[in-house]
């Protein structure tokens, strides 16, 4: 399956990663090589095979609806790149 | 004999009899690191002070203050945990991983120095670390393997008594093989992933890297068990894995998969591994050729599923609550928030991380999901079924851990696909959730270690320890040390 530069650029946008031009070139070539190799999966016979999303027979793990301790606010904010009061600060989203 | 050369269980004996104190144990490791780590670079961000056990070493607790070294993707409260990535520079977790809590409760000293790794565990050589590569103690020009290369090198160089690593596609076993030490990937769900910074949530496991099988069994005892904070952990009792040692392997049935001994594999590795299989036979086991027919699909399946899961898990690194943030004065465009995400992630992630996230995003995206991701999930079922079929008639499977011994630093960095293919023997165990151990089984003519991998059915770590211990005790490999 061909993956051209525009597709890589768009996918990077979806992944919220900014690539420099040189990176984009190199990555497009490398990803094309990897996807060509991955294409060998087309040979596998998967008729009537169920997908394995999860390897263990564990489903819908629930717990009692009883309150537990939360992380204290100072710990929550401790690694923040920018903070003010009890808030994380980010660039304005709405004008 | 210098203390640092001993195994963890030997140190524990000396601590128990008060022949040495917990301070002796810690200082000898710190001294060894000061002497050697300039050359090996197994550790990152060298701190001065220890943690936990040594502050109140309790002689009644089983681990008596002995130090344990920890990979940089396992959260230690208040101590930098950065996954060897720029994007987590300076990050201090607000909590301990469950495996860390278990070690502390058992009385261990958590070494403040974290071991080096490929960034976010993306790699098979530790060359993708933001801090630069670790050097293989057996040949400093070669890689230690990855992504737990720092942990494996530290143990091999006696810069650690024992260590924890993580394994998503072989990241404990392959560096253990390259460094001539023991490494176990437990059954998926055996060990809690709470506090392990996630790469691929359906594949990741924390596991021990040790000098011998007894240490591996002991550390597995301590870190295993159900954790309500990890909904993928299994609520099943943990056996005493030490009881599997010394049982011998009379009449144990071993399957040797023909797909793992292909034309073109390294001739020395093939010969050394066959010597090991024949050794197992001489100890009473029986072996027979078996087939795992879908082996050829393991690498492509893995690089779809693991990258897809990684793209999801790494979406949280958005420069909002923690981690690297770009210079906000240089943000541009209509939506500065999105520009902040893009620039922070573009600058904060290394090239392999970006490669995997973008590949993972692509295989999940509209129009490609069925052809890649869904198809990969179905082939994953086929791979698991192959193992189920073999384990119906056999106690374990034995293979080489890696197709080659340690390669040179820089040898595979230009070709990501070449690097991915080196995981060919380890990946299937993660896809199938089964436990697997790598133990040293010899050296090439150039003096490079070769690893033997043993696999068994889910929650049958007992068989792995039983076979590994029998082989180890009948061979000299675990007593060898690199000349440093």
XYZ file of C-alpha atoms in Angstrom:
579
model
C 0.000 0.000 0.000
C 1.610 3.213 -1.077
C 2.062 5.929 1.516
C 2.981 9.254 -0.023
C 4.306 12.372 1.643
C 0.900 14.026 1.812
C -0.520 11.044 3.666
C 2.371 11.091 6.124
C 1.918 14.814 6.637
C -1.814 14.405 7.258
C -1.252 11.468 9.617
C 1.304 13.523 11.550
C -1.326 16.246 11.832
C -3.816 13.706 13.239
C -1.136 12.617 15.721
C -0.472 16.257 16.596
C 3.201 16.036 15.685
C 4.967 18.759 13.680
C 7.583 17.349 11.315
C 10.390 19.313 9.670
C 10.715 18.900 5.878
C 13.793 16.690 6.133
C 12.020 14.511 8.710
C 8.982 14.233 6.459
C 11.115 13.037 3.534
C 13.023 10.480 5.555
C 9.951 9.223 7.383
C 7.936 8.785 4.184
C 10.639 6.556 2.712
C 11.004 4.537 5.913
C 7.261 4.096 6.427
C 6.825 2.992 2.827
C 9.446 0.285 3.404
C 7.786 -0.849 6.619
C 4.293 -0.929 5.111
C 5.561 -2.887 2.106
C 6.892 -5.482 4.523
C 3.702 -5.489 6.575
C 1.735 -6.235 3.398
C 2.817 -9.865 3.747
C -0.098 -10.206 6.195
C -2.380 -10.291 3.168
C -1.229 -13.910 2.662
C -2.631 -15.080 5.996
C -5.897 -17.032 5.890
C -8.153 -15.240 8.338
C -11.517 -16.562 7.204
C -13.728 -17.270 10.221
C -11.042 -16.090 12.651
C -12.076 -13.837 15.528
C -9.795 -10.912 16.355
C -7.833 -11.036 19.624
C -8.096 -7.626 21.251
C -7.297 -8.919 24.672
C -5.327 -12.010 25.524
C -6.903 -12.786 28.915
C -10.484 -13.934 29.604
C -11.182 -10.824 31.664
C -14.141 -8.589 30.923
C -15.796 -5.526 32.413
C -13.689 -5.280 35.529
C -15.723 -3.228 37.989
C -15.251 -2.004 41.514
C -17.600 -0.939 44.286
C -18.988 2.553 43.788
C -17.392 3.857 46.961
C -15.216 6.954 47.111
C -11.475 6.571 47.532
C -8.785 9.175 48.123
C -7.894 11.369 45.166
C -4.455 12.739 44.433
C -3.946 15.995 46.412
C -3.986 19.133 44.231
C -0.391 20.074 44.923
C 0.789 16.694 43.623
C -1.461 16.993 40.578
C 0.111 20.340 39.675
C 3.677 19.481 40.662
C 4.891 18.663 37.132
C 2.853 21.313 35.313
C 4.720 23.260 32.613
C 2.645 26.303 33.582
C 0.160 26.717 36.386
C -1.837 29.396 38.183
C -3.720 28.722 41.396
C -5.402 25.356 41.029
C -5.256 25.430 37.229
C -3.045 24.237 34.406
C -2.360 27.156 32.061
C -2.607 26.635 28.293
C -2.796 28.950 25.267
C -6.197 30.516 24.715
C -8.633 28.245 22.886
C -11.595 30.584 22.493
C -11.221 34.192 21.460
C 35.848 -11.748 46.499
C 34.406 -8.354 45.804
C 30.834 -8.050 47.062
C 29.511 -6.675 43.783
C 30.304 -9.946 42.001
C 27.783 -11.848 44.122
C 24.227 -12.756 43.226
C 21.309 -11.246 45.140
C 20.652 -14.499 47.025
C 24.305 -14.670 48.110
C 24.106 -11.078 49.363
C 20.862 -11.877 51.190
C 22.601 -14.775 52.986
C 25.353 -12.421 54.151
C 22.792 -9.822 55.243
C 20.859 -12.493 57.136
C 23.925 -13.624 59.053
C 24.961 -9.987 59.621
C 28.278 -10.668 57.894
C 27.540 -7.460 55.987
C 25.198 -4.531 56.626
C 22.661 -3.021 54.193
C 25.016 -0.028 53.871
C 27.766 -2.385 52.639
C 25.432 -3.708 49.940
C 24.398 -0.265 48.768
C 27.832 1.343 48.877
C 29.481 -1.468 46.966
C 26.995 -1.016 44.128
C 27.372 2.771 44.189
C 31.162 2.387 44.174
C 31.039 -0.006 41.239
C 28.831 2.446 39.332
C 31.266 5.303 40.035
C 34.170 3.154 38.774
C 32.549 1.725 35.675
C 29.568 3.632 34.450
C 31.527 6.202 32.446
C 32.329 3.291 30.127
C 29.094 1.313 30.267
C 26.476 4.061 30.695
C 23.931 1.652 32.109
C 22.494 4.365 34.365
C 21.080 7.816 33.756
C 20.848 10.924 35.955
C 23.142 9.802 38.758
C 21.706 10.747 42.166
C 23.470 10.786 45.479
C 20.963 9.397 47.913
C 19.341 5.978 48.135
C 15.706 5.394 48.919
C 13.410 3.372 51.164
C 14.987 0.258 52.610
C 18.142 1.868 53.798
C 16.382 4.540 55.809
C 14.791 1.884 58.000
C 16.276 -1.451 57.032
C 14.102 -4.016 58.738
C 15.990 -7.266 59.281
C 12.681 -9.153 59.506
C 11.753 -8.229 55.933
C 12.909 -10.723 53.311
C 14.951 -8.296 51.179
C 16.849 -6.752 54.129
C 17.748 -3.472 52.401
C 19.342 -5.024 49.295
C 19.396 -2.543 46.389
C 17.344 -3.150 43.220
C 17.913 -1.219 39.995
C 14.883 0.044 38.099
C 14.277 0.839 34.417
C 13.434 4.477 33.684
C 9.822 3.709 32.669
C 8.732 2.429 36.093
C 7.305 5.159 38.336
C 9.118 5.894 41.568
C 7.412 8.536 43.683
C 9.287 11.812 43.817
C 12.204 10.472 41.778
C 12.725 11.303 38.096
C 11.096 8.806 35.772
C 11.554 9.986 32.210
C 11.404 6.917 29.903
C 14.761 8.293 28.644
C 12.819 10.816 26.571
C 13.111 14.578 26.253
C 9.348 14.855 26.482
C 9.350 13.607 30.097
C 12.434 15.539 31.162
C 12.229 16.386 34.858
C 9.070 14.348 35.463
C 8.702 13.154 39.048
C 5.778 10.759 39.467
C 3.325 11.471 42.308
C 3.078 7.761 43.108
C 5.039 4.509 43.166
C 4.343 1.748 40.666
C 2.808 -1.318 42.301
C 5.994 -3.332 41.689
C 7.948 -0.608 43.523
C 5.505 -0.715 46.447
C 5.902 -4.487 46.592
C 9.703 -4.198 46.606
C 9.607 -1.570 49.353
C 7.184 -3.657 51.426
C 9.625 -6.548 51.099
C 12.398 -4.325 52.425
C 14.368 -3.575 49.273
C 16.333 -0.387 48.665
C 15.165 1.208 45.427
C 18.279 2.597 43.801
C 17.773 6.277 43.012
C 19.668 5.811 39.745
C 17.410 4.601 36.931
C 18.688 2.360 34.171
C 18.966 3.445 30.543
C 16.449 2.375 27.909
C 15.259 3.052 24.383
C 12.905 6.030 24.627
C 9.450 4.787 25.699
C 10.769 1.232 25.160
C 10.794 1.805 21.402
C 13.822 -0.158 20.314
C 15.994 -3.261 20.455
C 19.369 -1.687 21.174
C 19.058 1.164 23.739
C 20.402 3.456 20.988
C 17.133 5.403 20.997
C 17.709 6.807 24.478
C 17.731 10.593 24.847
C 20.859 10.061 26.965
C 22.777 8.098 24.327
C 23.449 4.358 24.122
C 24.542 1.917 26.780
C 27.630 -0.148 25.920
C 27.629 -3.943 26.107
C 29.964 -4.939 28.983
C 31.238 -7.899 26.903
C 32.294 -5.603 24.030
C 31.980 -1.881 24.580
C 31.551 -1.214 20.838
C 28.380 -3.245 20.776
C 24.838 -2.660 21.914
C 23.514 -4.274 25.093
C 20.217 -4.964 23.331
C 16.989 -3.158 24.144
C 14.881 -1.688 25.284
C 15.981 -2.722 28.819
C 19.651 -2.474 27.796
C 20.638 -0.435 30.838
C 19.214 -2.978 33.290
C 20.816 -5.919 31.475
C 24.214 -4.215 31.171
C 24.150 -3.162 34.835
C 23.522 -6.733 35.978
C 26.146 -8.159 33.580
C 28.768 -5.655 34.739
C 27.990 -6.218 38.442
C 26.756 -2.608 38.638
C 23.526 -4.061 40.061
C 22.727 -7.201 42.033
C 19.490 -7.443 40.096
C 17.119 -5.200 38.162
C 13.639 -4.715 36.804
C 12.980 -4.229 33.109
C 9.907 -4.266 30.900
C 9.103 -6.438 27.893
C 6.656 -5.614 25.106
C 8.270 -7.469 22.174
C 11.394 -8.904 23.788
C 12.768 -5.939 25.688
C 13.823 -8.008 28.721
C 14.821 -11.233 26.995
C 16.859 -9.899 24.081
C 19.110 -7.619 26.186
C 19.457 -10.466 28.708
C 20.682 -12.668 25.846
C 23.048 -9.998 24.488
C 24.499 -9.402 27.975
C 24.737 -13.008 29.151
C 22.242 -12.709 32.014
C 18.800 -14.109 32.898
C 15.616 -12.255 31.905
C 11.965 -13.246 32.354
C 8.838 -11.922 30.697
C 6.020 -13.155 32.962
C 2.618 -14.241 31.650
C 0.540 -11.206 30.681
C -1.448 -10.290 33.781
C 0.950 -11.976 36.243
C 2.615 -8.711 37.262
C 0.814 -5.402 37.706
C 1.379 -2.740 35.058
C 0.201 0.053 37.368
C 2.978 2.620 37.315
C 4.693 1.145 34.250
C 4.536 3.953 31.716
C 2.545 2.296 28.962
C 3.836 1.463 25.497
C 1.401 -1.239 24.300
C -1.161 -2.074 26.936
C -2.013 -5.559 25.643
C 1.657 -6.581 25.393
C 3.624 -4.844 28.190
C 4.910 -6.702 31.265
C 7.409 -5.821 33.975
C 9.951 -8.556 34.726
C 13.282 -9.347 36.418
C 16.787 -9.267 34.942
C 19.219 -11.191 37.148
C 22.585 -12.970 37.389
C 21.035 -16.401 37.876
C 17.768 -18.317 37.837
C 17.357 -18.398 41.630
C 17.455 -14.577 41.801
C 14.950 -14.447 38.947
C 12.530 -16.762 40.761
C 12.890 -14.790 43.990
C 12.258 -11.422 42.326
C 9.286 -12.875 40.418
C 7.794 -14.056 43.732
C 7.980 -10.500 45.074
C 6.596 -8.555 42.103
C 3.812 -10.930 41.025
C 0.194 -10.841 42.080
C -3.247 -9.400 41.533
C -3.536 -5.604 41.718
C -6.954 -3.925 41.832
C -5.289 -0.834 40.332
C -4.490 -2.843 37.169
C -7.683 -4.204 35.667
C -5.641 -6.426 33.352
C -3.918 -8.205 36.223
C -5.111 -11.712 36.996
C -6.615 -12.637 40.341
C -4.821 -15.949 40.750
C -2.501 -17.164 43.532
C 1.246 -16.749 43.074
C 3.129 -20.019 43.624
C 6.508 -19.988 45.369
C 8.693 -20.083 42.267
C 11.730 -21.074 44.338
C 10.095 -24.495 44.736
C 10.612 -25.091 41.002
C 14.382 -25.070 41.406
C 16.233 -28.370 41.723
C 13.354 -30.520 40.433
C 15.314 -31.808 37.437
C 13.842 -32.262 33.964
C 13.436 -36.029 33.668
C 10.914 -36.807 30.908
C 10.072 -33.114 30.344
C 8.783 -32.770 26.759
C 10.365 -29.971 24.751
C 9.138 -28.708 21.383
C 11.682 -27.225 18.952
C 9.860 -25.071 16.364
C 11.296 -25.534 12.884
C 10.431 -21.957 11.888
C 12.965 -20.611 14.415
C 15.934 -22.400 12.792
C 15.785 -20.956 9.301
C 18.382 -20.839 6.563
C 20.591 -17.844 6.969
C 20.437 -17.633 10.755
C 23.816 -16.993 12.404
C 25.722 -20.292 12.230
C 27.381 -19.894 15.628
C 24.069 -19.101 17.351
C 22.517 -22.153 15.724
C 25.344 -24.435 16.851
C 25.436 -23.061 20.402
C 21.664 -23.354 20.818
C 21.674 -26.935 19.501
C 24.432 -27.805 21.995
C 22.147 -26.439 24.714
C 19.187 -28.487 23.468
C 21.331 -31.606 23.516
C 22.454 -30.714 27.017
C 18.803 -30.612 28.059
C 18.419 -34.061 26.526
C 21.397 -35.355 28.464
C 19.683 -34.104 31.635
C 16.692 -36.324 30.932
C 14.363 -34.214 28.783
C 12.957 -35.343 25.421
C 12.740 -33.076 22.429
C 10.900 -33.193 19.140
C 10.471 -30.847 16.205
C 7.175 -28.929 16.179
C 5.683 -26.247 13.979
C 4.447 -22.737 14.715
C 3.285 -22.076 11.160
C 2.251 -18.444 11.597
C 5.671 -17.349 12.900
C 6.415 -15.447 9.686
C 3.558 -13.046 10.466
C 4.654 -12.219 14.013
C 6.804 -9.181 13.206
C 4.261 -7.478 10.917
C 1.412 -8.221 13.358
C 3.429 -6.786 16.214
C 4.410 -3.613 14.390
C 0.758 -2.920 13.629
C -0.692 -3.713 17.052
C 2.126 -2.303 19.175
C 2.393 0.941 17.213
C -1.405 1.358 17.178
C -1.524 0.960 20.963
C 1.504 3.219 21.373
C -0.106 5.986 19.325
C -3.024 5.890 21.743
C -0.927 5.643 24.910
C 1.390 8.471 23.920
C -1.450 10.872 23.105
C -1.320 11.955 26.756
C 2.005 13.752 26.195
C 0.438 17.049 25.219
C 2.461 19.521 27.304
C -0.547 20.357 29.488
C -0.267 18.497 32.797
C 3.372 17.405 32.655
C 6.281 17.016 30.310
C 8.116 19.125 27.792
C 6.416 22.248 26.492
C 7.702 24.178 23.478
C 8.501 27.885 23.704
C 4.981 29.322 23.694
C 6.209 32.676 22.404
C 6.856 30.952 19.063
C 3.379 29.501 18.657
C 1.611 30.488 15.460
C -1.515 29.815 13.452
C -5.200 30.065 14.197
C -5.207 27.508 16.953
C -2.281 28.060 19.273
C -3.276 25.175 21.505
C -2.967 22.669 18.688
C 0.263 24.332 17.608
C 1.530 23.840 21.172
C 0.682 20.129 20.967
C 2.370 19.744 17.581
C 5.544 21.632 18.388
C 5.949 20.132 21.868
C 5.496 16.614 20.538
C 7.620 17.278 17.452
C 10.461 18.585 19.603
C 9.980 16.336 22.611
C 9.771 12.929 20.927
C 12.810 11.287 19.333
C 12.753 9.933 15.745
C 11.766 6.355 16.621
C 8.924 7.566 18.824
C 7.605 9.759 16.029
C 7.963 6.931 13.524
C 5.935 4.545 15.674
C 3.255 7.023 16.664
C 2.675 8.038 13.053
C 2.646 4.431 11.841
C 0.225 3.516 14.622
C -2.033 6.446 13.812
C -2.015 5.461 10.151
C -3.043 1.843 10.708
C -5.959 2.971 12.866
C -7.124 5.703 10.561
C -10.302 5.716 8.534
C -9.967 3.591 5.421
C -6.988 1.600 6.689
C -8.310 0.181 9.981
C -9.745 -3.020 8.464
C -6.841 -3.733 6.146
C -4.200 -3.341 8.820
C -5.359 -3.253 12.442
C -8.322 -5.604 12.278
C -6.418 -8.031 10.082
C -3.490 -7.968 12.525
C -5.809 -8.780 15.440
C -7.060 -11.838 13.549
C -3.568 -13.058 12.687
C -2.723 -12.564 16.364
C -5.394 -15.191 17.093
C -3.672 -17.576 14.649
C -0.321 -17.051 16.375
C -1.847 -17.766 19.781
C -3.563 -20.882 18.436
C -0.214 -22.200 17.170
C 1.159 -22.111 20.730
C -2.009 -23.604 22.255
C -1.722 -26.530 19.839
C 1.933 -27.227 20.699
C 1.454 -26.917 24.454
C -1.222 -29.572 24.200
C 1.527 -32.162 23.767
C 4.635 -30.453 25.180
C 5.696 -28.935 28.493
C 7.725 -26.141 26.949
C 9.237 -24.796 23.755
C 12.924 -23.969 23.367
C 14.364 -21.537 20.799
C 17.247 -19.118 20.370
C 16.396 -15.748 21.995
C 17.866 -13.733 19.137
C 18.968 -14.609 15.570
C 22.348 -12.947 16.176
C 24.557 -11.988 19.097
C 24.994 -8.293 20.021
C 25.561 -6.114 16.961
C 27.762 -3.015 16.787
C 26.509 0.383 17.930
C 25.260 2.199 14.842
C 25.029 -0.946 12.712
C 21.232 -1.017 12.362
C 20.213 2.557 13.105
C 19.759 3.601 9.484
C 17.322 0.823 8.687
C 14.390 0.591 11.116
C 13.057 -2.541 9.449
C 16.361 -4.398 10.013
C 16.133 -3.450 13.675
C 12.521 -4.681 13.902
C 13.467 -8.073 12.413
C 15.853 -8.745 15.283
C 12.790 -9.251 17.510
C 11.610 -12.216 15.483
C 11.981 -14.877 18.194
C 10.703 -12.887 21.152
C 7.662 -11.110 19.776
C 5.274 -14.075 19.576
C 5.330 -14.588 23.345
C 3.966 -11.076 23.893
C 1.325 -11.502 21.197
C 0.198 -14.767 22.822
C 0.526 -13.586 26.428
C 2.695 -16.571 27.374
C 5.673 -16.464 29.774
C 9.210 -16.714 28.392
C 12.698 -16.674 29.890
C 16.130 -16.147 28.356
C 19.188 -17.747 29.961
C 22.843 -17.690 28.868
C 23.865 -20.791 26.888
C 27.336 -20.027 25.602
C 29.629 -17.569 23.847
C 30.612 -16.982 20.226
C 34.249 -17.110 19.124
C 34.356 -13.326 19.592
C 33.274 -13.809 23.218
C 29.707 -12.559 22.781
C 26.935 -14.148 24.876
C 24.191 -16.238 23.290
C 20.771 -16.674 24.901
C 18.441 -19.679 25.052
C 14.734 -18.934 25.264
C 12.234 -21.206 27.004
C 8.493 -20.646 26.615
C 5.505 -22.284 28.231
C 1.766 -21.980 28.561
C 0.163 -19.099 30.457
C 0.866 -19.022 34.222
C 3.370 -21.850 33.912
C 6.448 -19.876 35.001
C 7.176 -22.877 37.222
C 8.141 -24.918 34.140
C 10.410 -22.121 32.905
C 12.284 -21.913 36.216
C 12.490 -25.695 36.462
C 14.066 -26.147 33.021
C 16.221 -23.003 33.225
C 17.629 -23.954 36.626
C 18.440 -27.518 35.597
C 20.348 -26.264 32.536
C 22.096 -23.476 34.440
C 23.357 -25.728 37.210
C 24.834 -28.159 34.675
C 26.736 -25.440 32.771
C 29.359 -22.771 33.587
C 27.825 -19.770 31.758
C 26.226 -18.058 34.758
C 29.611 -17.862 36.488
C 31.296 -15.971 33.647
C 31.877 -12.228 33.988
C 33.076 -9.723 31.377
C 36.639 -8.436 31.749
C 36.197 -4.835 32.873
